[in-house]
mmCIF file of C-alpha atoms and ligand atoms in Angstrom:
data_model
loop_
_atom_site.group_PDB
_atom_site.id
_atom_site.type_symbol
_atom_site.label_atom_id
_atom_site.label_comp_id
_atom_site.label_asym_id
_atom_site.label_seq_id
_atom_site.Cartn_x
_atom_site.Cartn_y
_atom_site.Cartn_z
ATOM 1 C CA UNK A 1 68.246 64.339 -48.330
ATOM 2 C CA UNK A 2 65.538 62.418 -46.464
ATOM 3 C CA UNK A 3 65.781 58.624 -46.338
ATOM 4 C CA UNK A 4 62.895 56.598 -44.916
ATOM 5 C CA UNK A 5 61.864 52.994 -44.473
ATOM 6 C CA UNK A 6 59.528 50.933 -42.327
ATOM 7 C CA UNK A 7 58.957 47.374 -41.253
ATOM 8 C CA UNK A 8 55.783 45.646 -40.133
ATOM 9 C CA UNK A 9 55.886 44.261 -36.585
ATOM 10 C CA UNK A 10 54.227 41.071 -37.791
ATOM 11 C CA UNK A 11 56.902 38.569 -36.741
ATOM 12 C CA UNK A 12 60.545 38.177 -35.771
ATOM 13 C CA UNK A 13 63.130 40.060 -37.840
ATOM 14 C CA UNK A 14 65.192 37.813 -40.115
ATOM 15 C CA UNK A 15 68.381 38.213 -42.075
ATOM 16 C CA UNK A 16 66.417 38.941 -45.278
ATOM 17 C CA UNK A 17 65.020 42.025 -43.512
ATOM 18 C CA UNK A 18 68.477 42.839 -42.184
ATOM 19 C CA UNK A 19 70.399 42.699 -45.475
ATOM 20 C CA UNK A 20 67.494 43.831 -47.693
ATOM 21 C CA UNK A 21 66.345 46.827 -45.692
ATOM 22 C CA UNK A 22 67.901 47.451 -42.252
ATOM 23 C CA UNK A 23 71.574 47.520 -43.210
ATOM 24 C CA UNK A 24 71.041 49.692 -46.330
ATOM 25 C CA UNK A 25 68.857 52.116 -44.339
ATOM 26 C CA UNK A 26 71.359 52.411 -41.496
ATOM 27 C CA UNK A 27 74.184 53.010 -43.965
ATOM 28 C CA UNK A 28 72.580 56.420 -44.577
ATOM 29 C CA UNK A 29 72.729 57.492 -40.930
ATOM 30 C CA UNK A 30 75.736 59.750 -41.560
ATOM 31 C CA UNK A 31 74.637 60.861 -45.006
ATOM 32 C CA UNK A 32 71.204 62.392 -44.549
ATOM 33 C CA UNK A 33 68.099 62.713 -42.410
ATOM 34 C CA UNK A 34 66.945 59.159 -41.699
ATOM 35 C CA UNK A 35 63.434 58.102 -40.637
ATOM 36 C CA UNK A 36 62.668 54.541 -39.548
ATOM 37 C CA UNK A 37 59.297 53.348 -38.279
ATOM 38 C CA UNK A 38 57.379 50.280 -37.191
ATOM 39 C CA UNK A 39 54.429 49.921 -39.549
ATOM 40 C CA UNK A 40 51.949 48.834 -36.886
ATOM 41 C CA UNK A 41 48.892 50.192 -38.742
ATOM 42 C CA UNK A 42 49.969 48.059 -41.700
ATOM 43 C CA UNK A 43 50.350 44.992 -39.487
ATOM 44 C CA UNK A 44 46.605 45.292 -38.713
ATOM 45 C CA UNK A 45 45.854 44.072 -42.248
ATOM 46 C CA UNK A 46 47.038 40.566 -41.424
ATOM 47 C CA UNK A 47 47.634 40.272 -37.649
ATOM 48 C CA UNK A 48 44.551 40.301 -35.431
ATOM 49 C CA UNK A 49 46.168 39.682 -32.049
ATOM 50 C CA UNK A 50 46.572 42.918 -30.048
ATOM 51 C CA UNK A 51 48.980 41.448 -27.490
ATOM 52 C CA UNK A 52 51.171 40.008 -30.238
ATOM 53 C CA UNK A 53 51.271 43.366 -32.036
ATOM 54 C CA UNK A 54 52.531 45.092 -28.876
ATOM 55 C CA UNK A 55 55.121 42.362 -28.253
ATOM 56 C CA UNK A 56 56.254 42.291 -31.887
ATOM 57 C CA UNK A 57 56.611 46.079 -31.922
ATOM 58 C CA UNK A 58 58.890 46.084 -28.877
ATOM 59 C CA UNK A 59 60.820 43.133 -30.260
ATOM 60 C CA UNK A 60 61.319 44.847 -33.628
ATOM 61 C CA UNK A 61 62.339 48.113 -31.930
ATOM 62 C CA UNK A 62 64.851 46.274 -29.760
ATOM 63 C CA UNK A 63 66.250 44.400 -32.778
ATOM 64 C CA UNK A 64 66.649 47.544 -34.867
ATOM 65 C CA UNK A 65 68.468 49.374 -32.066
ATOM 66 C CA UNK A 66 70.730 46.369 -31.498
ATOM 67 C CA UNK A 67 71.486 46.274 -35.243
ATOM 68 C CA UNK A 68 72.922 49.776 -35.029
ATOM 69 C CA UNK A 69 70.030 52.185 -35.339
ATOM 70 C CA UNK A 70 71.348 55.305 -33.589
ATOM 71 C CA UNK A 71 68.451 57.306 -32.104
ATOM 72 C CA UNK A 72 70.630 60.424 -32.086
ATOM 73 C CA UNK A 73 70.940 60.211 -35.858
ATOM 74 C CA UNK A 74 67.675 58.530 -36.891
ATOM 75 C CA UNK A 75 64.088 59.476 -36.102
ATOM 76 C CA UNK A 76 62.718 56.142 -34.892
ATOM 77 C CA UNK A 77 59.023 55.776 -34.111
ATOM 78 C CA UNK A 78 55.823 53.779 -34.333
ATOM 79 C CA UNK A 79 53.665 54.620 -37.350
ATOM 80 C CA UNK A 80 50.529 54.816 -35.151
ATOM 81 C CA UNK A 81 52.095 57.519 -32.963
ATOM 82 C CA UNK A 82 51.736 59.873 -35.934
ATOM 83 C CA UNK A 83 48.039 59.382 -36.769
ATOM 84 C CA UNK A 84 48.089 62.263 -39.292
ATOM 85 C CA UNK A 85 49.376 59.655 -41.739
ATOM 86 C CA UNK A 86 45.893 58.110 -41.908
ATOM 87 C CA UNK A 87 44.386 61.493 -42.786
ATOM 88 C CA UNK A 88 46.866 61.780 -45.625
ATOM 89 C CA UNK A 89 46.132 58.196 -46.707
ATOM 90 C CA UNK A 90 42.459 59.163 -47.092
ATOM 91 C CA UNK A 91 43.353 62.212 -49.188
ATOM 92 C CA UNK A 92 45.690 60.164 -51.369
ATOM 93 C CA UNK A 93 43.053 57.466 -51.839
ATOM 94 C CA UNK A 94 40.821 60.043 -53.536
ATOM 95 C CA UNK A 95 43.351 60.457 -56.365
ATOM 96 C CA UNK A 96 44.316 56.763 -56.558
ATOM 97 C CA UNK A 97 42.827 54.938 -59.557
ATOM 98 C CA UNK A 98 41.312 51.550 -58.611
ATOM 99 C CA UNK A 99 43.276 49.939 -61.449
ATOM 100 C CA UNK A 100 46.562 50.946 -59.818
ATOM 101 C CA UNK A 101 45.698 48.948 -56.687
ATOM 102 C CA UNK A 102 44.097 46.090 -58.632
ATOM 103 C CA UNK A 103 47.427 45.517 -60.373
ATOM 104 C CA UNK A 104 49.376 45.096 -57.090
ATOM 105 C CA UNK A 105 50.677 41.538 -56.806
ATOM 106 C CA UNK A 106 51.288 41.685 -53.047
ATOM 107 C CA UNK A 107 47.494 41.795 -52.429
ATOM 108 C CA UNK A 108 46.934 38.831 -54.740
ATOM 109 C CA UNK A 109 49.855 36.889 -53.210
ATOM 110 C CA UNK A 110 48.685 37.455 -49.633
ATOM 111 C CA UNK A 111 45.029 36.592 -50.267
ATOM 112 C CA UNK A 112 46.055 33.484 -52.223
ATOM 113 C CA UNK A 113 48.010 32.405 -49.109
ATOM 114 C CA UNK A 114 44.923 32.713 -46.911
ATOM 115 C CA UNK A 115 45.196 36.285 -45.569
ATOM 116 C CA UNK A 116 41.628 37.676 -45.404
ATOM 117 C CA UNK A 117 40.782 39.939 -48.325
ATOM 118 C CA UNK A 118 39.985 43.032 -46.237
ATOM 119 C CA UNK A 119 39.865 46.596 -47.535
ATOM 120 C CA UNK A 120 42.945 47.545 -45.485
ATOM 121 C CA UNK A 121 44.983 44.927 -47.309
ATOM 122 C CA UNK A 122 43.736 46.223 -50.670
ATOM 123 C CA UNK A 123 44.433 49.850 -49.721
ATOM 124 C CA UNK A 124 47.810 48.940 -48.104
ATOM 125 C CA UNK A 125 49.882 50.711 -50.814
ATOM 126 C CA UNK A 126 47.974 53.974 -50.258
ATOM 127 C CA UNK A 127 48.900 54.056 -46.555
ATOM 128 C CA UNK A 128 52.444 53.169 -47.568
ATOM 129 C CA UNK A 129 52.458 56.117 -50.001
ATOM 130 C CA UNK A 130 51.257 58.351 -47.140
ATOM 131 C CA UNK A 131 54.113 57.065 -44.921
ATOM 132 C CA UNK A 132 56.624 58.066 -47.544
ATOM 133 C CA UNK A 133 55.099 61.344 -48.726
ATOM 134 C CA UNK A 134 54.220 62.813 -45.325
ATOM 135 C CA UNK A 135 57.963 63.048 -44.527
ATOM 136 C CA UNK A 136 58.772 64.269 -48.064
ATOM 137 C CA UNK A 137 61.192 61.338 -48.418
ATOM 138 C CA UNK A 138 63.693 61.313 -51.275
ATOM 139 C CA UNK A 139 64.989 57.770 -50.952
ATOM 140 C CA UNK A 140 63.338 54.567 -49.683
ATOM 141 C CA UNK A 141 65.630 51.553 -49.027
ATOM 142 C CA UNK A 142 63.630 48.310 -49.370
ATOM 143 C CA UNK A 143 63.905 44.747 -50.667
ATOM 144 C CA UNK A 144 62.731 43.986 -54.210
ATOM 145 C CA UNK A 145 59.301 42.737 -53.063
ATOM 146 C CA UNK A 146 58.399 46.350 -52.183
ATOM 147 C CA UNK A 147 59.383 47.776 -55.595
ATOM 148 C CA UNK A 148 55.833 47.828 -56.943
ATOM 149 C CA UNK A 149 54.570 49.598 -53.805
ATOM 150 C CA UNK A 150 57.144 52.312 -54.392
ATOM 151 C CA UNK A 151 56.058 52.728 -57.989
ATOM 152 C CA UNK A 152 52.503 53.131 -56.703
ATOM 153 C CA UNK A 153 53.636 55.739 -54.144
ATOM 154 C CA UNK A 154 55.314 57.696 -56.903
ATOM 155 C CA UNK A 155 52.290 57.450 -59.209
ATOM 156 C CA UNK A 156 50.023 58.669 -56.409
ATOM 157 C CA UNK A 157 52.341 61.620 -55.697
ATOM 158 C CA UNK A 158 52.321 62.551 -59.403
ATOM 159 C CA UNK A 159 48.492 62.416 -59.494
ATOM 160 C CA UNK A 160 48.172 64.503 -56.325
ATOM 161 C CA UNK A 161 50.660 67.097 -57.531
ATOM 162 C CA UNK A 162 48.859 67.287 -60.889
ATOM 163 C CA UNK A 163 45.548 67.965 -59.110
ATOM 164 C CA UNK A 164 46.683 70.301 -56.332
ATOM 165 C CA UNK A 165 50.100 71.781 -57.204
ATOM 166 C CA UNK A 166 53.625 70.800 -56.374
ATOM 167 C CA UNK A 167 52.974 69.431 -52.875
ATOM 168 C CA UNK A 168 55.012 66.226 -52.660
ATOM 169 C CA UNK A 169 58.610 65.244 -53.319
ATOM 170 C CA UNK A 170 58.768 62.260 -55.688
ATOM 171 C CA UNK A 171 60.462 59.362 -53.841
ATOM 172 C CA UNK A 172 63.002 56.963 -55.358
ATOM 173 C CA UNK A 173 63.455 53.340 -54.304
ATOM 174 C CA UNK A 174 66.900 52.249 -53.142
ATOM 175 C CA UNK A 175 67.345 48.546 -53.866
ATOM 176 C CA UNK A 176 70.752 46.891 -53.791
ATOM 177 C CA UNK A 177 70.852 44.135 -56.400
ATOM 178 C CA UNK A 178 73.044 41.691 -54.409
ATOM 179 C CA UNK A 179 70.566 41.627 -51.473
ATOM 180 C CA UNK A 180 67.352 42.433 -53.342
ATOM 181 C CA UNK A 181 65.953 38.952 -52.602
ATOM 182 C CA UNK A 182 67.731 37.066 -49.796
ATOM 183 C CA UNK A 183 66.813 33.372 -50.121
ATOM 184 C CA UNK A 184 65.247 31.412 -47.264
ATOM 185 C CA UNK A 185 66.054 27.861 -46.148
ATOM 186 C CA UNK A 186 63.810 26.447 -48.915
ATOM 187 C CA UNK A 187 65.482 28.556 -51.625
ATOM 188 C CA UNK A 188 62.404 30.827 -51.988
ATOM 189 C CA UNK A 189 62.457 34.468 -50.816
ATOM 190 C CA UNK A 190 63.105 34.521 -47.067
ATOM 191 C CA UNK A 191 59.875 35.701 -45.447
ATOM 192 C CA UNK A 192 58.182 35.601 -42.037
ATOM 193 C CA UNK A 193 55.106 34.169 -43.706
ATOM 194 C CA UNK A 194 56.985 31.319 -45.439
ATOM 195 C CA UNK A 195 58.493 29.783 -42.286
ATOM 196 C CA UNK A 196 61.901 29.690 -44.028
ATOM 197 C CA UNK A 197 63.783 32.340 -42.043
ATOM 198 C CA UNK A 198 67.064 32.645 -40.183
ATOM 199 C CA UNK A 199 66.249 35.020 -37.338
ATOM 200 C CA UNK A 200 68.777 37.748 -36.544
ATOM 201 C CA UNK A 201 68.684 37.167 -32.777
ATOM 202 C CA UNK A 202 66.828 33.880 -32.657
ATOM 203 C CA UNK A 203 67.637 30.999 -30.351
ATOM 204 C CA UNK A 204 71.012 29.488 -31.336
ATOM 205 C CA UNK A 205 69.668 25.936 -31.394
ATOM 206 C CA UNK A 206 66.882 27.027 -33.708
ATOM 207 C CA UNK A 207 69.393 28.775 -35.973
ATOM 208 C CA UNK A 208 71.382 25.546 -36.229
ATOM 209 C CA UNK A 209 68.251 23.542 -36.973
ATOM 210 C CA UNK A 210 67.145 26.032 -39.651
ATOM 211 C CA UNK A 211 70.577 26.051 -41.314
ATOM 212 C CA UNK A 212 70.749 22.258 -41.286
ATOM 213 C CA UNK A 213 67.328 22.168 -42.978
ATOM 214 C CA UNK A 214 68.502 24.199 -46.003
ATOM 215 C CA UNK A 215 67.501 22.255 -49.078
ATOM 216 C CA UNK A 216 70.532 20.953 -51.058
ATOM 217 C CA UNK A 217 70.932 18.682 -54.073
ATOM 218 C CA UNK A 218 72.249 15.128 -53.726
ATOM 219 C CA UNK A 219 75.624 15.497 -55.477
ATOM 220 C CA UNK A 220 78.535 13.952 -53.539
ATOM 221 C CA UNK A 221 81.319 16.078 -52.011
ATOM 222 C CA UNK A 222 83.784 15.279 -54.806
ATOM 223 C CA UNK A 223 81.418 16.328 -57.607
ATOM 224 C CA UNK A 224 82.535 19.669 -59.099
ATOM 225 C CA UNK A 225 79.791 22.257 -58.712
ATOM 226 C CA UNK A 226 80.172 24.912 -61.412
ATOM 227 C CA UNK A 227 76.856 26.403 -60.268
ATOM 228 C CA UNK A 228 78.139 27.038 -56.696
ATOM 229 C CA UNK A 229 76.850 30.616 -56.758
ATOM 230 C CA UNK A 230 73.250 29.312 -57.063
ATOM 231 C CA UNK A 231 73.542 27.286 -53.831
ATOM 232 C CA UNK A 232 71.299 28.762 -51.107
ATOM 233 C CA UNK A 233 73.705 28.059 -48.217
ATOM 234 C CA UNK A 234 76.538 29.623 -50.210
ATOM 235 C CA UNK A 235 74.452 32.680 -51.110
ATOM 236 C CA UNK A 236 73.740 33.181 -47.391
ATOM 237 C CA UNK A 237 77.382 32.561 -46.468
ATOM 238 C CA UNK A 238 78.431 35.322 -48.867
ATOM 239 C CA UNK A 239 76.372 37.782 -46.809
ATOM 240 C CA UNK A 240 77.839 36.952 -43.398
ATOM 241 C CA UNK A 241 81.411 35.720 -44.039
ATOM 242 C CA UNK A 242 84.482 37.872 -44.802
ATOM 243 C CA UNK A 243 85.026 38.115 -48.592
ATOM 244 C CA UNK A 244 88.201 35.973 -48.689
ATOM 245 C CA UNK A 245 86.504 33.128 -46.815
ATOM 246 C CA UNK A 246 83.450 33.244 -49.075
ATOM 247 C CA UNK A 247 85.683 33.235 -52.178
ATOM 248 C CA UNK A 248 87.634 30.257 -50.900
ATOM 249 C CA UNK A 249 84.402 28.379 -50.155
ATOM 250 C CA UNK A 250 83.127 29.123 -53.647
ATOM 251 C CA UNK A 251 86.334 27.787 -55.256
ATOM 252 C CA UNK A 252 86.261 24.665 -53.102
ATOM 253 C CA UNK A 253 82.628 24.024 -53.981
ATOM 254 C CA UNK A 254 83.357 24.467 -57.683
ATOM 255 C CA UNK A 255 86.280 22.035 -57.517
ATOM 256 C CA UNK A 256 84.517 19.435 -55.348
ATOM 257 C CA UNK A 257 86.487 19.902 -52.096
ATOM 258 C CA UNK A 258 83.730 21.243 -49.868
ATOM 259 C CA UNK A 259 80.784 19.089 -48.792
ATOM 260 C CA UNK A 260 77.368 20.491 -47.966
ATOM 261 C CA UNK A 261 77.619 19.552 -44.255
ATOM 262 C CA UNK A 262 80.843 21.553 -43.925
ATOM 263 C CA UNK A 263 79.325 24.436 -45.886
ATOM 264 C CA UNK A 264 76.370 24.555 -43.498
ATOM 265 C CA UNK A 265 78.785 24.445 -40.545
ATOM 266 C CA UNK A 266 80.599 27.471 -41.972
ATOM 267 C CA UNK A 267 77.319 29.292 -42.438
ATOM 268 C CA UNK A 268 76.331 28.665 -38.818
ATOM 269 C CA UNK A 269 79.700 29.863 -37.531
ATOM 270 C CA UNK A 270 79.798 33.036 -39.615
ATOM 271 C CA UNK A 271 76.158 33.851 -39.059
ATOM 272 C CA UNK A 272 76.708 33.630 -35.295
ATOM 273 C CA UNK A 273 79.924 35.688 -35.483
ATOM 274 C CA UNK A 274 78.380 38.321 -37.722
ATOM 275 C CA UNK A 275 75.659 39.163 -35.196
ATOM 276 C CA UNK A 276 77.628 38.383 -31.990
ATOM 277 C CA UNK A 277 78.312 41.992 -30.939
ATOM 278 C CA UNK A 278 74.790 43.150 -31.778
ATOM 279 C CA UNK A 279 73.399 40.179 -29.881
ATOM 280 C CA UNK A 280 75.095 41.432 -26.686
ATOM 281 C CA UNK A 281 73.444 44.803 -27.136
ATOM 282 C CA UNK A 282 70.148 43.078 -27.938
ATOM 283 C CA UNK A 283 70.259 41.132 -24.673
ATOM 284 C CA UNK A 284 71.045 44.331 -22.727
ATOM 285 C CA UNK A 285 68.176 46.184 -24.390
ATOM 286 C CA UNK A 286 65.801 43.293 -23.670
ATOM 287 C CA UNK A 287 66.402 44.007 -19.985
ATOM 288 C CA UNK A 288 65.856 47.714 -20.519
ATOM 289 C CA UNK A 289 62.568 47.981 -22.399
ATOM 290 C CA UNK A 290 61.660 51.314 -20.763
ATOM 291 C CA UNK A 291 64.644 52.847 -22.534
ATOM 292 C CA UNK A 292 63.456 51.414 -25.881
ATOM 293 C CA UNK A 293 59.956 52.778 -25.199
ATOM 294 C CA UNK A 294 61.409 56.226 -24.402
ATOM 295 C CA UNK A 295 63.338 56.293 -27.686
ATOM 296 C CA UNK A 296 60.153 55.545 -29.632
ATOM 297 C CA UNK A 297 58.293 58.316 -27.794
ATOM 298 C CA UNK A 298 61.048 60.773 -28.533
ATOM 299 C CA UNK A 299 61.071 59.733 -32.193
ATOM 300 C CA UNK A 300 57.283 60.091 -32.378
ATOM 301 C CA UNK A 301 57.515 63.695 -31.155
ATOM 302 C CA UNK A 302 60.101 64.539 -33.837
ATOM 303 C CA UNK A 303 58.221 62.708 -36.617
ATOM 304 C CA UNK A 304 54.968 64.444 -35.620
ATOM 305 C CA UNK A 305 56.545 67.864 -36.139
ATOM 306 C CA UNK A 306 57.536 67.012 -39.708
ATOM 307 C CA UNK A 307 54.174 65.341 -40.416
ATOM 308 C CA UNK A 308 52.173 68.276 -39.066
ATOM 309 C CA UNK A 309 54.230 70.700 -41.133
ATOM 310 C CA UNK A 310 53.476 68.712 -44.312
ATOM 311 C CA UNK A 311 49.784 68.316 -43.450
ATOM 312 C CA UNK A 312 49.390 72.055 -42.988
ATOM 313 C CA UNK A 313 50.376 72.679 -46.600
ATOM 314 C CA UNK A 314 48.466 69.613 -47.856
ATOM 315 C CA UNK A 315 45.224 70.767 -46.186
ATOM 316 C CA UNK A 316 45.687 74.224 -47.651
ATOM 317 C CA UNK A 317 46.391 72.835 -51.124
ATOM 318 C CA UNK A 318 43.147 70.804 -51.177
ATOM 319 C CA UNK A 319 41.002 73.652 -49.808
ATOM 320 C CA UNK A 320 40.304 72.309 -46.310
HETATM 321 P P1 ADP B 1 58.486 39.547 -44.639
HETATM 322 O O1 ADP B 1 58.408 39.181 -46.098
HETATM 323 O O2 ADP B 1 59.332 38.634 -43.873
HETATM 324 O O3 ADP B 1 57.097 39.737 -44.009
HETATM 325 P P2 ADP B 1 58.565 42.422 -44.551
HETATM 326 O O4 ADP B 1 57.496 42.513 -45.584
HETATM 327 O O5 ADP B 1 58.220 42.824 -43.154
HETATM 328 O O6 ADP B 1 59.201 40.950 -44.563
HETATM 329 O O7 ADP B 1 59.810 43.266 -45.034
HETATM 330 C C1 ADP B 1 60.475 44.301 -44.350
HETATM 331 C C2 ADP B 1 61.583 44.816 -45.249
HETATM 332 O O8 ADP B 1 62.552 43.793 -45.469
HETATM 333 C C3 ADP B 1 61.084 45.235 -46.640
HETATM 334 O O9 ADP B 1 61.849 46.342 -47.083
HETATM 335 C C4 ADP B 1 61.362 44.032 -47.484
HETATM 336 O O10 ADP B 1 61.525 44.351 -48.851
HETATM 337 C C5 ADP B 1 62.670 43.530 -46.868
HETATM 338 N N1 ADP B 1 62.783 42.089 -47.073
HETATM 339 C C6 ADP B 1 61.970 41.130 -46.562
HETATM 340 N N2 ADP B 1 62.362 39.909 -46.947
HETATM 341 C C7 ADP B 1 63.452 40.098 -47.730
HETATM 342 C C8 ADP B 1 64.315 39.212 -48.431
HETATM 343 N N3 ADP B 1 64.151 37.904 -48.389
HETATM 344 N N4 ADP B 1 65.334 39.754 -49.151
HETATM 345 C C9 ADP B 1 65.532 41.096 -49.185
HETATM 346 N N5 ADP B 1 64.745 41.980 -48.546
HETATM 347 C C10 ADP B 1 63.727 41.501 -47.818
HETATM 348 N N1 LIG B 2 55.289 47.472 -46.710
HETATM 349 C C1 LIG B 2 56.535 47.421 -46.007
HETATM 350 C C2 LIG B 2 56.856 45.950 -45.702
HETATM 351 O O1 LIG B 2 56.008 45.121 -45.596
HETATM 352 C C3 LIG B 2 56.504 48.197 -44.722
HETATM 353 C C4 LIG B 2 56.238 49.638 -44.982
HETATM 354 C C5 LIG B 2 55.117 50.332 -44.663
HETATM 355 C C6 LIG B 2 57.132 50.554 -45.631
HETATM 356 N N2 LIG B 2 55.233 51.613 -45.060
HETATM 357 C C7 LIG B 2 56.439 51.798 -45.652
HETATM 358 C C8 LIG B 2 58.401 50.445 -46.182
HETATM 359 C C9 LIG B 2 57.023 52.932 -46.232
HETATM 360 C C10 LIG B 2 58.968 51.585 -46.762
HETATM 361 C C11 LIG B 2 58.288 52.817 -46.776
HETATM 362 O O2 LIG B 2 57.989 45.659 -45.522
#
């Protein structure tokens, strides 16, 4: 089984990325052939700073390795190091109905937030389909916001196969319900573009400030809170704290024994503890960026082999 996912190097990795995509992807490292890449071509649709793209790519690579990506088990590479994917994207675009892309809400969301309405942004799901199909991926772990893009990838594969024969494996999304949408400090989906993130390896002072800024209601400590499970700080605590501690916190919130200040304190403590070991590795890797670069080069060589193999049969199937 082939399992693949990617992340855009468009900002610092946050715990929504970690629990929504990174952790689920890495959980497959002993179960199948895992591919993980930095979607730097995709980042060109909304980031126009070359230096930042390079920095973000190294930062994301370092973060993923520190989070447990094992380069001996996972093919880890930069999307742009396998340029065949853009050739496939072109081929796929010729069987992609305009209506399919016009229905994509991510394009509408991004342009409504001020991202320029360029063709790359509109055609984003086609390149994403190429990413998935060129490695003949079976399973794609992502957060819920990417669900529609996966449906598009599948639809495109069906169209291509109908036109040219059974060329592509049909991919399935892998979305875990309990982490499908990790909330940010404002209660909305945590996202780099919303400024509501808790960074995985961010500055500890900033983490504290972000946690303290989590929006809460004004009920006093002693007020019973039967809706404790809807509380953003509690939802985040559940991700990083051991189960018994999270359960106890939930009961205390429900019964009116746990104030919001104390809850935020617990979140800070458990968030720091959860990533403490990985943070050590992160700091080591930060001092050893040549090693990170070498891993990406090695991954690119492996990914290229698979991509070239697929492209050989794709080119033949379309009569090129
Ligand atoms: P962002 O929204 O911060 O720009 P990306 O689009 O780069 O994040 O997402 C990278 C991966 O992380 C995708 O698989 C996405 O679905 C997942 N992801 C991002 N934010 C969240 C979240 N808040 N909850 C769950 N998964 C998320
Ligand atoms: N669109 C994804 C995101 O913003 C990144 C991505 C690009 C991706 N290509 C992919 C994810 C292929 C999974 C599979 O997070």
